[in-house]
Coordinates of C-alpha atoms in Angstrom, one line a residue:
X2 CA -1.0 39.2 -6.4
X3 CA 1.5 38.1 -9.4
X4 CA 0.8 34.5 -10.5
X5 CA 3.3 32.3 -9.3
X6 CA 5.6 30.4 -12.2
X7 CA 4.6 26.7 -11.5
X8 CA 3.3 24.0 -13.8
X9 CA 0.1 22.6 -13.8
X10 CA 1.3 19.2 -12.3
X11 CA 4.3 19.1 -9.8
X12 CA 5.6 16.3 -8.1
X13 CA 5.3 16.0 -4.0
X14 CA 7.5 17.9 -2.0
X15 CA 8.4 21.2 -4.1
X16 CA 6.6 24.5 -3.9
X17 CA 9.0 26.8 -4.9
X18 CA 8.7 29.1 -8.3
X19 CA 10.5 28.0 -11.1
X20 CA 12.9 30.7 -13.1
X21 CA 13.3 31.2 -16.8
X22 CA 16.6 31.0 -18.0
X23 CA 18.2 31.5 -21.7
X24 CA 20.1 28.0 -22.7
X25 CA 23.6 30.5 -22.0
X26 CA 22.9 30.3 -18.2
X27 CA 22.7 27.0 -18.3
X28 CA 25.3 26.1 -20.8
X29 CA 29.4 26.1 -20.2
X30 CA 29.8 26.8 -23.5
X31 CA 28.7 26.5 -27.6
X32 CA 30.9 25.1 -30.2
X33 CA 30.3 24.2 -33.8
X34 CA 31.0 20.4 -35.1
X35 CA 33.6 19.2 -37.1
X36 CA 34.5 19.8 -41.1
X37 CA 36.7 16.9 -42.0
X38 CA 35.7 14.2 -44.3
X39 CA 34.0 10.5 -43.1
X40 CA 35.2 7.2 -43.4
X41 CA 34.0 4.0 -43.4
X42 CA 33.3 3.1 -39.3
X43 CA 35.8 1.5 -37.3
X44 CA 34.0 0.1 -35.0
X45 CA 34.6 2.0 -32.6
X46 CA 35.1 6.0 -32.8
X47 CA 31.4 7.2 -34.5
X48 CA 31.6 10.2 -36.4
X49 CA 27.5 11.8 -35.7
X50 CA 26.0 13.8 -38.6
X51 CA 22.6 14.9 -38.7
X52 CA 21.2 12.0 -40.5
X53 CA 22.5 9.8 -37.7
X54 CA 20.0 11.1 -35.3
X55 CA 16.6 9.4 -35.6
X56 CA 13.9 12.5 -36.5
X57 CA 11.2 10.7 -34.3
X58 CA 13.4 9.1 -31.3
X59 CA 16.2 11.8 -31.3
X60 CA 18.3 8.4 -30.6
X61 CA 21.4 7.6 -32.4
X62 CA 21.1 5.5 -35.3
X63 CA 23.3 2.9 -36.0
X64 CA 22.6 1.8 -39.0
X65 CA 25.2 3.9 -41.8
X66 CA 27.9 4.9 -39.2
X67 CA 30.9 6.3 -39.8
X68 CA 34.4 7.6 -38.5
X69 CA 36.3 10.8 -38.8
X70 CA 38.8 10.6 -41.7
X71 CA 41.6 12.4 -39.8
X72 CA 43.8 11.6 -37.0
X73 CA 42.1 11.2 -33.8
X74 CA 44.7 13.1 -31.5
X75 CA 44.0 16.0 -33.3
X76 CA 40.0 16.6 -32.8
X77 CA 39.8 15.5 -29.3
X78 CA 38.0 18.7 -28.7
X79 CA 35.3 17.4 -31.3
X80 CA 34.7 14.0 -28.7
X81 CA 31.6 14.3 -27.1
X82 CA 31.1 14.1 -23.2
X83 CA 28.1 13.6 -20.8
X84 CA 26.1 16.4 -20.4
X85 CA 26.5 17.5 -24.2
X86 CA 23.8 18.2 -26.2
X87 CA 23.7 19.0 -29.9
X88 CA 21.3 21.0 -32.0
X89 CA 21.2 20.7 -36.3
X90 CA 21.7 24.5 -37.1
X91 CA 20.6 24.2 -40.5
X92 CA 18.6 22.5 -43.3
X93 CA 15.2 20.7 -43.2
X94 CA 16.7 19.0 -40.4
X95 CA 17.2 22.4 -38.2
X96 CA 16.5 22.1 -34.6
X97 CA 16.8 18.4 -34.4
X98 CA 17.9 17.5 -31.2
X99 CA 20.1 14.9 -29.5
X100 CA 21.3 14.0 -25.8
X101 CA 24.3 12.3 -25.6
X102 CA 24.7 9.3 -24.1
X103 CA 28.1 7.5 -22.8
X104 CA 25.9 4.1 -24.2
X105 CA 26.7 5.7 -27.7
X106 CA 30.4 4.7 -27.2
X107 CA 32.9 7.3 -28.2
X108 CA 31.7 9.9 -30.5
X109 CA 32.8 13.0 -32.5
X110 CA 30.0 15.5 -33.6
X111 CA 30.5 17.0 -37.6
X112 CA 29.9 20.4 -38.9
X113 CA 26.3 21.3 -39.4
X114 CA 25.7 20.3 -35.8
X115 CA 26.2 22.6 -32.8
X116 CA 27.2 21.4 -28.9
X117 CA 25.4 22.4 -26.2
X118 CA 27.6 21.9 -23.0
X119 CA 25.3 21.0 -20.3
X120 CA 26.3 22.8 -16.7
X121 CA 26.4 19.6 -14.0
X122 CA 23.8 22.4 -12.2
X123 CA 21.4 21.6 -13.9
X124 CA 20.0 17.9 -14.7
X125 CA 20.4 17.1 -18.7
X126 CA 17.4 15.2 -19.6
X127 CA 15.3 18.4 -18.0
X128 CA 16.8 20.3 -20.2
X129 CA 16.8 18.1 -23.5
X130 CA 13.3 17.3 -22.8
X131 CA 12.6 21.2 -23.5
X132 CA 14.0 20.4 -26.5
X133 CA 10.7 18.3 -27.8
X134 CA 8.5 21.2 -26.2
X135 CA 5.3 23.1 -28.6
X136 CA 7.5 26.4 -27.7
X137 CA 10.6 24.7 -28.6
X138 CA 9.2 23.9 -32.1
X139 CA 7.6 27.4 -32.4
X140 CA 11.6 29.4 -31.8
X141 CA 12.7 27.2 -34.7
X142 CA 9.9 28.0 -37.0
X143 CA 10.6 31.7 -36.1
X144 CA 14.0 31.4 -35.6
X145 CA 15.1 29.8 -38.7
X146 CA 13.4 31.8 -41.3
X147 CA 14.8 34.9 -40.7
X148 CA 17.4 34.4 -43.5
X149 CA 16.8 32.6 -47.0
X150 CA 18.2 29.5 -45.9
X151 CA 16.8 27.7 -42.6
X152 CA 19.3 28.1 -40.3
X153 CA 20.0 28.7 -36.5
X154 CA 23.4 29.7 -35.1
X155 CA 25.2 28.8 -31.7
X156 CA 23.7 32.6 -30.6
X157 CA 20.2 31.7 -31.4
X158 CA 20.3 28.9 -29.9
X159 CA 21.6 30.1 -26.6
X160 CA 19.3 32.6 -26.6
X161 CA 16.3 29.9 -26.1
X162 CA 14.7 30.6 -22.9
X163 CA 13.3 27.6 -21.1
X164 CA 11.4 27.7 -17.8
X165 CA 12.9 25.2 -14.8
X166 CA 12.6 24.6 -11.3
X167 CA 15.1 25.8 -8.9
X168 CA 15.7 22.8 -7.4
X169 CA 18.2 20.5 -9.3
X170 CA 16.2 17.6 -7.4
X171 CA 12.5 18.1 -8.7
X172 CA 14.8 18.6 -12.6
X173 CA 16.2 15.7 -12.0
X174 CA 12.9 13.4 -11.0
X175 CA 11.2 15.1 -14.0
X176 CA 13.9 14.4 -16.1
X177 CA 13.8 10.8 -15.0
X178 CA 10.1 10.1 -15.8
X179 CA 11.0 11.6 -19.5
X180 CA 13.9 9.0 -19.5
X181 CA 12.2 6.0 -18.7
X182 CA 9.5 7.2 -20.9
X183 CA 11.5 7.1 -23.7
X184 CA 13.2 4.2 -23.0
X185 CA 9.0 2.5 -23.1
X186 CA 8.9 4.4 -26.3
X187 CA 11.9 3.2 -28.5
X188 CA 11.4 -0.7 -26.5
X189 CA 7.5 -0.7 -27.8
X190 CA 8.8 0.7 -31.5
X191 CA 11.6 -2.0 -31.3
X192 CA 9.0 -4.6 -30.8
X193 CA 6.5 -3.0 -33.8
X194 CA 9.7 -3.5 -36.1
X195 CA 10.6 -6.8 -34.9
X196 CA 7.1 -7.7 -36.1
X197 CA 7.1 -6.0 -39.5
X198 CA 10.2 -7.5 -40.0
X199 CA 8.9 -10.8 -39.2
X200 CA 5.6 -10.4 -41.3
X201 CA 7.9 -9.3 -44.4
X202 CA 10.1 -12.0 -43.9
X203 CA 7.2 -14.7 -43.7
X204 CA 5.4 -12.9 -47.0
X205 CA 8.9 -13.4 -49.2
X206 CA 8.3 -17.5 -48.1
X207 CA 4.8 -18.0 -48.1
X208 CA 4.1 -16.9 -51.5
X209 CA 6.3 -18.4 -54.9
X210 CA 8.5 -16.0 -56.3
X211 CA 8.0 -15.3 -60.3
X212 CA 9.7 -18.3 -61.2
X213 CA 8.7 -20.8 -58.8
X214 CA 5.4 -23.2 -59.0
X215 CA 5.8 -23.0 -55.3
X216 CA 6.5 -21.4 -51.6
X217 CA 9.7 -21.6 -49.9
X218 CA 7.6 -23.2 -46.5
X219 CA 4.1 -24.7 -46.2
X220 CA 1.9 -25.9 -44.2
X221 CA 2.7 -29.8 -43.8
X222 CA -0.8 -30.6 -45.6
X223 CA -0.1 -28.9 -48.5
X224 CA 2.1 -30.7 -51.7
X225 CA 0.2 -29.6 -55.0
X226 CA 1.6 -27.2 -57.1
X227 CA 0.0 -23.4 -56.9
X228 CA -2.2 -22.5 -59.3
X229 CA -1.4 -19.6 -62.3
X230 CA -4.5 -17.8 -63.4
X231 CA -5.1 -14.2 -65.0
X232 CA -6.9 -12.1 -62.1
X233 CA -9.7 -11.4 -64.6
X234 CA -10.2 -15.1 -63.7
X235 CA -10.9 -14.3 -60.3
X236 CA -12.4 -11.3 -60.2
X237 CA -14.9 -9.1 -61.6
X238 CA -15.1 -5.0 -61.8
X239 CA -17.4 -3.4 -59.9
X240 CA -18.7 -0.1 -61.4
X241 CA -21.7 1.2 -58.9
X242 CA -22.3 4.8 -58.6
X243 CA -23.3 6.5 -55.6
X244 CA -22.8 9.5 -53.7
X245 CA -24.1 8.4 -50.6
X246 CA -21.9 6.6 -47.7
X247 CA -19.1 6.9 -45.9
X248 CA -16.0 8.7 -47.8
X249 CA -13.1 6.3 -48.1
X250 CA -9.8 6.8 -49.1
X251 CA -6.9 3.7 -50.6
X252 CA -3.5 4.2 -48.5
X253 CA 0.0 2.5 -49.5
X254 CA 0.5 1.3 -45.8
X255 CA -2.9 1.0 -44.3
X256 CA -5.0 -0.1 -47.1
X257 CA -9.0 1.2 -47.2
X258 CA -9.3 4.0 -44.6
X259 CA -12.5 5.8 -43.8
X260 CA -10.8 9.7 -45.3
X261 CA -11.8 11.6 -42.4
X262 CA -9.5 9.9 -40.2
X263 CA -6.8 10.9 -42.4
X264 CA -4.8 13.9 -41.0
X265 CA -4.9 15.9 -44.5
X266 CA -6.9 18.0 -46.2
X267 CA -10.5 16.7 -47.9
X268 CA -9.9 17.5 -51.6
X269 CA -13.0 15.1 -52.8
X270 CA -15.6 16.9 -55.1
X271 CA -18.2 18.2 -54.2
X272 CA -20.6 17.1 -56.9
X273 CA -20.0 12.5 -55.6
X274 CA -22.7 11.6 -58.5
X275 CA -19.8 9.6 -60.1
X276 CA -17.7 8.3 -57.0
X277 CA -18.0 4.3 -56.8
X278 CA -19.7 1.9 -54.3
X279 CA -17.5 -0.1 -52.0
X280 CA -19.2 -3.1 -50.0
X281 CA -17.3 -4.7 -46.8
X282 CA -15.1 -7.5 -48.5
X283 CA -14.2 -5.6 -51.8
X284 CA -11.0 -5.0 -53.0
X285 CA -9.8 -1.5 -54.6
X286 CA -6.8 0.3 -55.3
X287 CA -5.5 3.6 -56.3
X288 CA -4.9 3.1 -60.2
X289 CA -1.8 5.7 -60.1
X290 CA -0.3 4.2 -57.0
X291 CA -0.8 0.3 -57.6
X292 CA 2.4 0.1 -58.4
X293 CA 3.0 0.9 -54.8
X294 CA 0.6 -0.8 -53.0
X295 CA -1.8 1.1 -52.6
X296 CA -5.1 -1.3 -52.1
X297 CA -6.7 -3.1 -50.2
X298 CA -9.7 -5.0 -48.7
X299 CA -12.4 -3.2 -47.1
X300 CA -13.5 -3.4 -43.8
X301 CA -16.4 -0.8 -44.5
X302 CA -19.3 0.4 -46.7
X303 CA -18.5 3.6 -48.4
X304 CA -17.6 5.7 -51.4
X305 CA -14.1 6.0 -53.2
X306 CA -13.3 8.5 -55.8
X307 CA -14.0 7.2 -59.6
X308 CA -10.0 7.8 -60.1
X309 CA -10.1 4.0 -58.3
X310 CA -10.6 0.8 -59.3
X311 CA -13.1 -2.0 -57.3
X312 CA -13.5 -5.5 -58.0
X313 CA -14.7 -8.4 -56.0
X314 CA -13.2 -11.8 -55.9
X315 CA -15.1 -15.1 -57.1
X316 CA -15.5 -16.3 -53.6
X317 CA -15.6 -20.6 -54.5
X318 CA -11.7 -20.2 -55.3
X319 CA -10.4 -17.3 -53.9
X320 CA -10.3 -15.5 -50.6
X321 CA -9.9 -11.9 -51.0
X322 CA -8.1 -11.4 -48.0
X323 CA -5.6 -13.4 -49.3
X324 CA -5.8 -11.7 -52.7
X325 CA -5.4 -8.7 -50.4
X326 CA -2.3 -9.8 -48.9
X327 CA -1.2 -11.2 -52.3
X328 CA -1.0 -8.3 -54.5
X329 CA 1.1 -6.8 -52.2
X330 CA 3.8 -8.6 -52.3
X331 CA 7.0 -7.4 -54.5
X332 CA 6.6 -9.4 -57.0
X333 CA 3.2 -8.5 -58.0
X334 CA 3.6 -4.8 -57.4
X335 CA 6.7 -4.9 -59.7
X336 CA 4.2 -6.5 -62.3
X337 CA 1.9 -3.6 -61.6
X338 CA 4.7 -1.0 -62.2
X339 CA 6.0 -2.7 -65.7
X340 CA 2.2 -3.2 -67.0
X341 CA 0.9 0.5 -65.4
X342 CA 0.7 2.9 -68.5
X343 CA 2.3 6.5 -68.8
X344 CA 6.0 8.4 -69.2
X345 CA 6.8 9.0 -65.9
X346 CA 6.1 7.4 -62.4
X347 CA 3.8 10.7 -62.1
X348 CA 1.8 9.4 -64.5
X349 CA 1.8 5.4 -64.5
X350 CA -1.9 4.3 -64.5
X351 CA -2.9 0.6 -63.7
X352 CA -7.3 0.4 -65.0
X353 CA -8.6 -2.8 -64.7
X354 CA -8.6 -3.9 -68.0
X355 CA -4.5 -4.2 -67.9
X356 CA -4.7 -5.6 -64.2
X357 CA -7.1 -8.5 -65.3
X358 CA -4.3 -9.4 -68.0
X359 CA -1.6 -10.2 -65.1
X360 CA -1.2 -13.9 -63.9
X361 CA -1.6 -14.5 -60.0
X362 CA -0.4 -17.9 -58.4
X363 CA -2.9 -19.1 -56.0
X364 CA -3.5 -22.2 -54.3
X365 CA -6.2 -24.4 -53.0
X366 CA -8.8 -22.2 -50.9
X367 CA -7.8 -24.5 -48.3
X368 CA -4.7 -23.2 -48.1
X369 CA -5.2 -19.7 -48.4
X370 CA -7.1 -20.0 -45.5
X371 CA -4.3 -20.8 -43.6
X372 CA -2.5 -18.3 -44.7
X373 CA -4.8 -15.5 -44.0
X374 CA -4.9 -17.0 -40.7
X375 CA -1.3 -17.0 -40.1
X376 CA -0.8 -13.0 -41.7
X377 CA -4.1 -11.6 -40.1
X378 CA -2.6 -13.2 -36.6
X379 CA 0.2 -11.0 -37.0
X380 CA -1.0 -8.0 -38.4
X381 CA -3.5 -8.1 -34.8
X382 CA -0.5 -8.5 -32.9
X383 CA 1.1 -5.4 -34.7
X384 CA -2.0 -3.2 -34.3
X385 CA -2.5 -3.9 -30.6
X386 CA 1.8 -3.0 -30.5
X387 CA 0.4 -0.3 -31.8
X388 CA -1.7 1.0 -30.3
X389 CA 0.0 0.5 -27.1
X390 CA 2.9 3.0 -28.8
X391 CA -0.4 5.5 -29.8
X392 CA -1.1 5.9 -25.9
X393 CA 2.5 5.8 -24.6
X394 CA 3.3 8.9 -26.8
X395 CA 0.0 10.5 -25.5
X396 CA 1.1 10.1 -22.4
X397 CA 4.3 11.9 -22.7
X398 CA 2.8 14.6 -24.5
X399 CA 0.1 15.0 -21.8
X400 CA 3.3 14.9 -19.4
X401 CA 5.2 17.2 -21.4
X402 CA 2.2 19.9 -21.6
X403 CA 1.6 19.9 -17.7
X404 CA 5.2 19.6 -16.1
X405 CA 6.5 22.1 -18.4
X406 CA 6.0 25.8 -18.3

């Protein structure tokens, strides 16, 4: 008896097969974008190009809109309707994806992007939702190296066989789930952002810029001037060998990391009888990439690779979680980029004996304190966000493997 074409997971009510269909039986038609020059936006008639569709949300981004630099009377066939989807058809950007949405205002689409006219038979989000599929990803990788440069036509793309119920009903609630799905998504990411931007906001005021013997806000308690010391002050190299522990690796955004949670490959030698001890509490940074940011406090026991540098803090007048947090800021990095040595960015190396030579303001340990209270309260409020984000995409991908076919 032939296996019947159903997903894993259905919702109540539907038992019927589902049919495979190319994107031409369910499309009206295929056109290419629009090859006239951009202007700077209106306000009001958006002009879409591949780099205004978010890689991650496949949402429009707002950000560096711009208009059509033609008349508008003439291109009308270029405005984009409900039910129209695009596809990037070539470039790194090639099978990008976006649903349009009447929210978006009005819209032309430009060249390099190719409309998908959605048939009102069959429910739009269903169908752009096969659009963030495994087998979606797996024709373009197929697909768009067939010539030298990555590219997919309006053919190939209608050529894109997707699986989808018969009913427009059971596309249609599927479709819906997707949609408030995303809409969870791109809220919890606007919230993440909100709190970054709040965090680098609060960083520019809490600590003095170059010039200044002082913050632009403090606590109420606080009045004396910050303190400027030479970090070989207030701390001390730490050169321990082991090859023993816990294999940690120095990020630019997430500081220490234990390296096999890292989603790349493990290029550490094999022969660790040089690599450094790193105690709980220790600071270390990637000498190439301090310029960067690329350090951090750690949270664990381990070994990094003898290409870093590790250095404690002296504990009766500074914290080094706020050291942490301090050399981090812009202006310190930018002193770690004009003091790093080497020709090229490639190249610029930051050991510790140039670090110790740079002047750090600090204030009383009081008051850093009270800082690392404030900073450490919102970086726990943007690791639960998330976190939260971690499982809702999860969850759509778990969705998205046992709905679809």
């Amino acid at each position: 008896m032939d296996k019947k074409m159903v997903p894993e997971v259905r919702f109540k009510g539907f038992t019927d097969d589902w049919e495979q269909l190319p994107l031409s039986k369910i499309s009206n038609s295929f056109s290419y974008g629009l090859n006239v020059s951009s202007k700077k936006y209106d306000g009001k008639n958006k002009y879409i190009r591949i780099t205004d569709i978010d890689d991650n949300s496949h949402k429009l981004v707002e950000k560096n809109l711009t208009s059509p630099n033609t008349n508008l009377e003439d291109i009308s066939d270029y405005q984009l309707k409900e039910n129209d989807l695009l596809f990037a058809r070539t470039g790194a950007s090639v099978g990008k994806s976006y649903l349009y949405d009447n929210a978006d205002g009005k819209a032309f689409f430009a060249g390099f992007l190719i409309r998908m006219e959605i048939n009102g038979e069959f429910d739009k989000n269903f169908v752009f939702q096969n659009t963030l599929t495994d087998k979606y990803q797996q024709f373009i990788k197929i697909t768009s190296q067939r010539s030298g440069q990555p590219g997919i036509n309006a053919k190939e793309y209608a050529s894109f066989k997707i699986i989808i119920p018969k009913s427009f009903n059971e596309q249609r609630l599927i479709g819906k789930l997707y949609f408030h799905l995303d809409n969870l998504i791109t809220l919890q990411q606007s919230q993440i952002d909100y709190f970054l931007k709040l965090r680098k906001g609060l960083i520019q005021r809490i600590f003095p810029s170059n010039k200044a013997s002082n913050p632009k806000i403090r606590y109420t308690d606080f009045n004396n001037n910050w303190e400027q010391r030479k970090l070989k002050e207030v701390t001390k190299e730490i050169s321990n060998k082991s090859s023993e522990g816990e294999l940690l690796s120095v990020t630019i955004n997430d500081g220490i990391v234990k390296n096999s949670s890292l989603e790349r490959k493990n290029n550490s030698s094999k022969n660790k009888s040089k690599y450094k001890k790193v105690e709980i509490g220790d600071i270390a940074y990637n000498s190439m990439r301090m310029w960067q940011g690329a350090s951090g406090v750690s949270k664990y026991s381990g070994i990094v690779s003898p290409a870093y540098t590790v250095f404690k803090v002296k504990k009766n007048v500074l914290n080094n979680i706020f050291l942490g947090y301090s050399i981090k800021t812009p202006e310190m990095t930018w002193k770690f980029r004009i003091n790093s040595q080497g020709l090229t960015s490639d190249t610029w190396n930051l050991k510790y004996p140039l670090f110790s030579e740079i002047n750090i303001q600090i204030p009383s340990l009081k008051e850093q304190n009270y800082l690392v209270n404030l900073l450490e309260s919102i970086d726990k409020v943007i690791c639960s966000q998330t976190k939260h984000l971690k499982t809702l995409k999860l969850l759509k991908k778990y969705f998205l493997q046992k709905l679809f076919m």
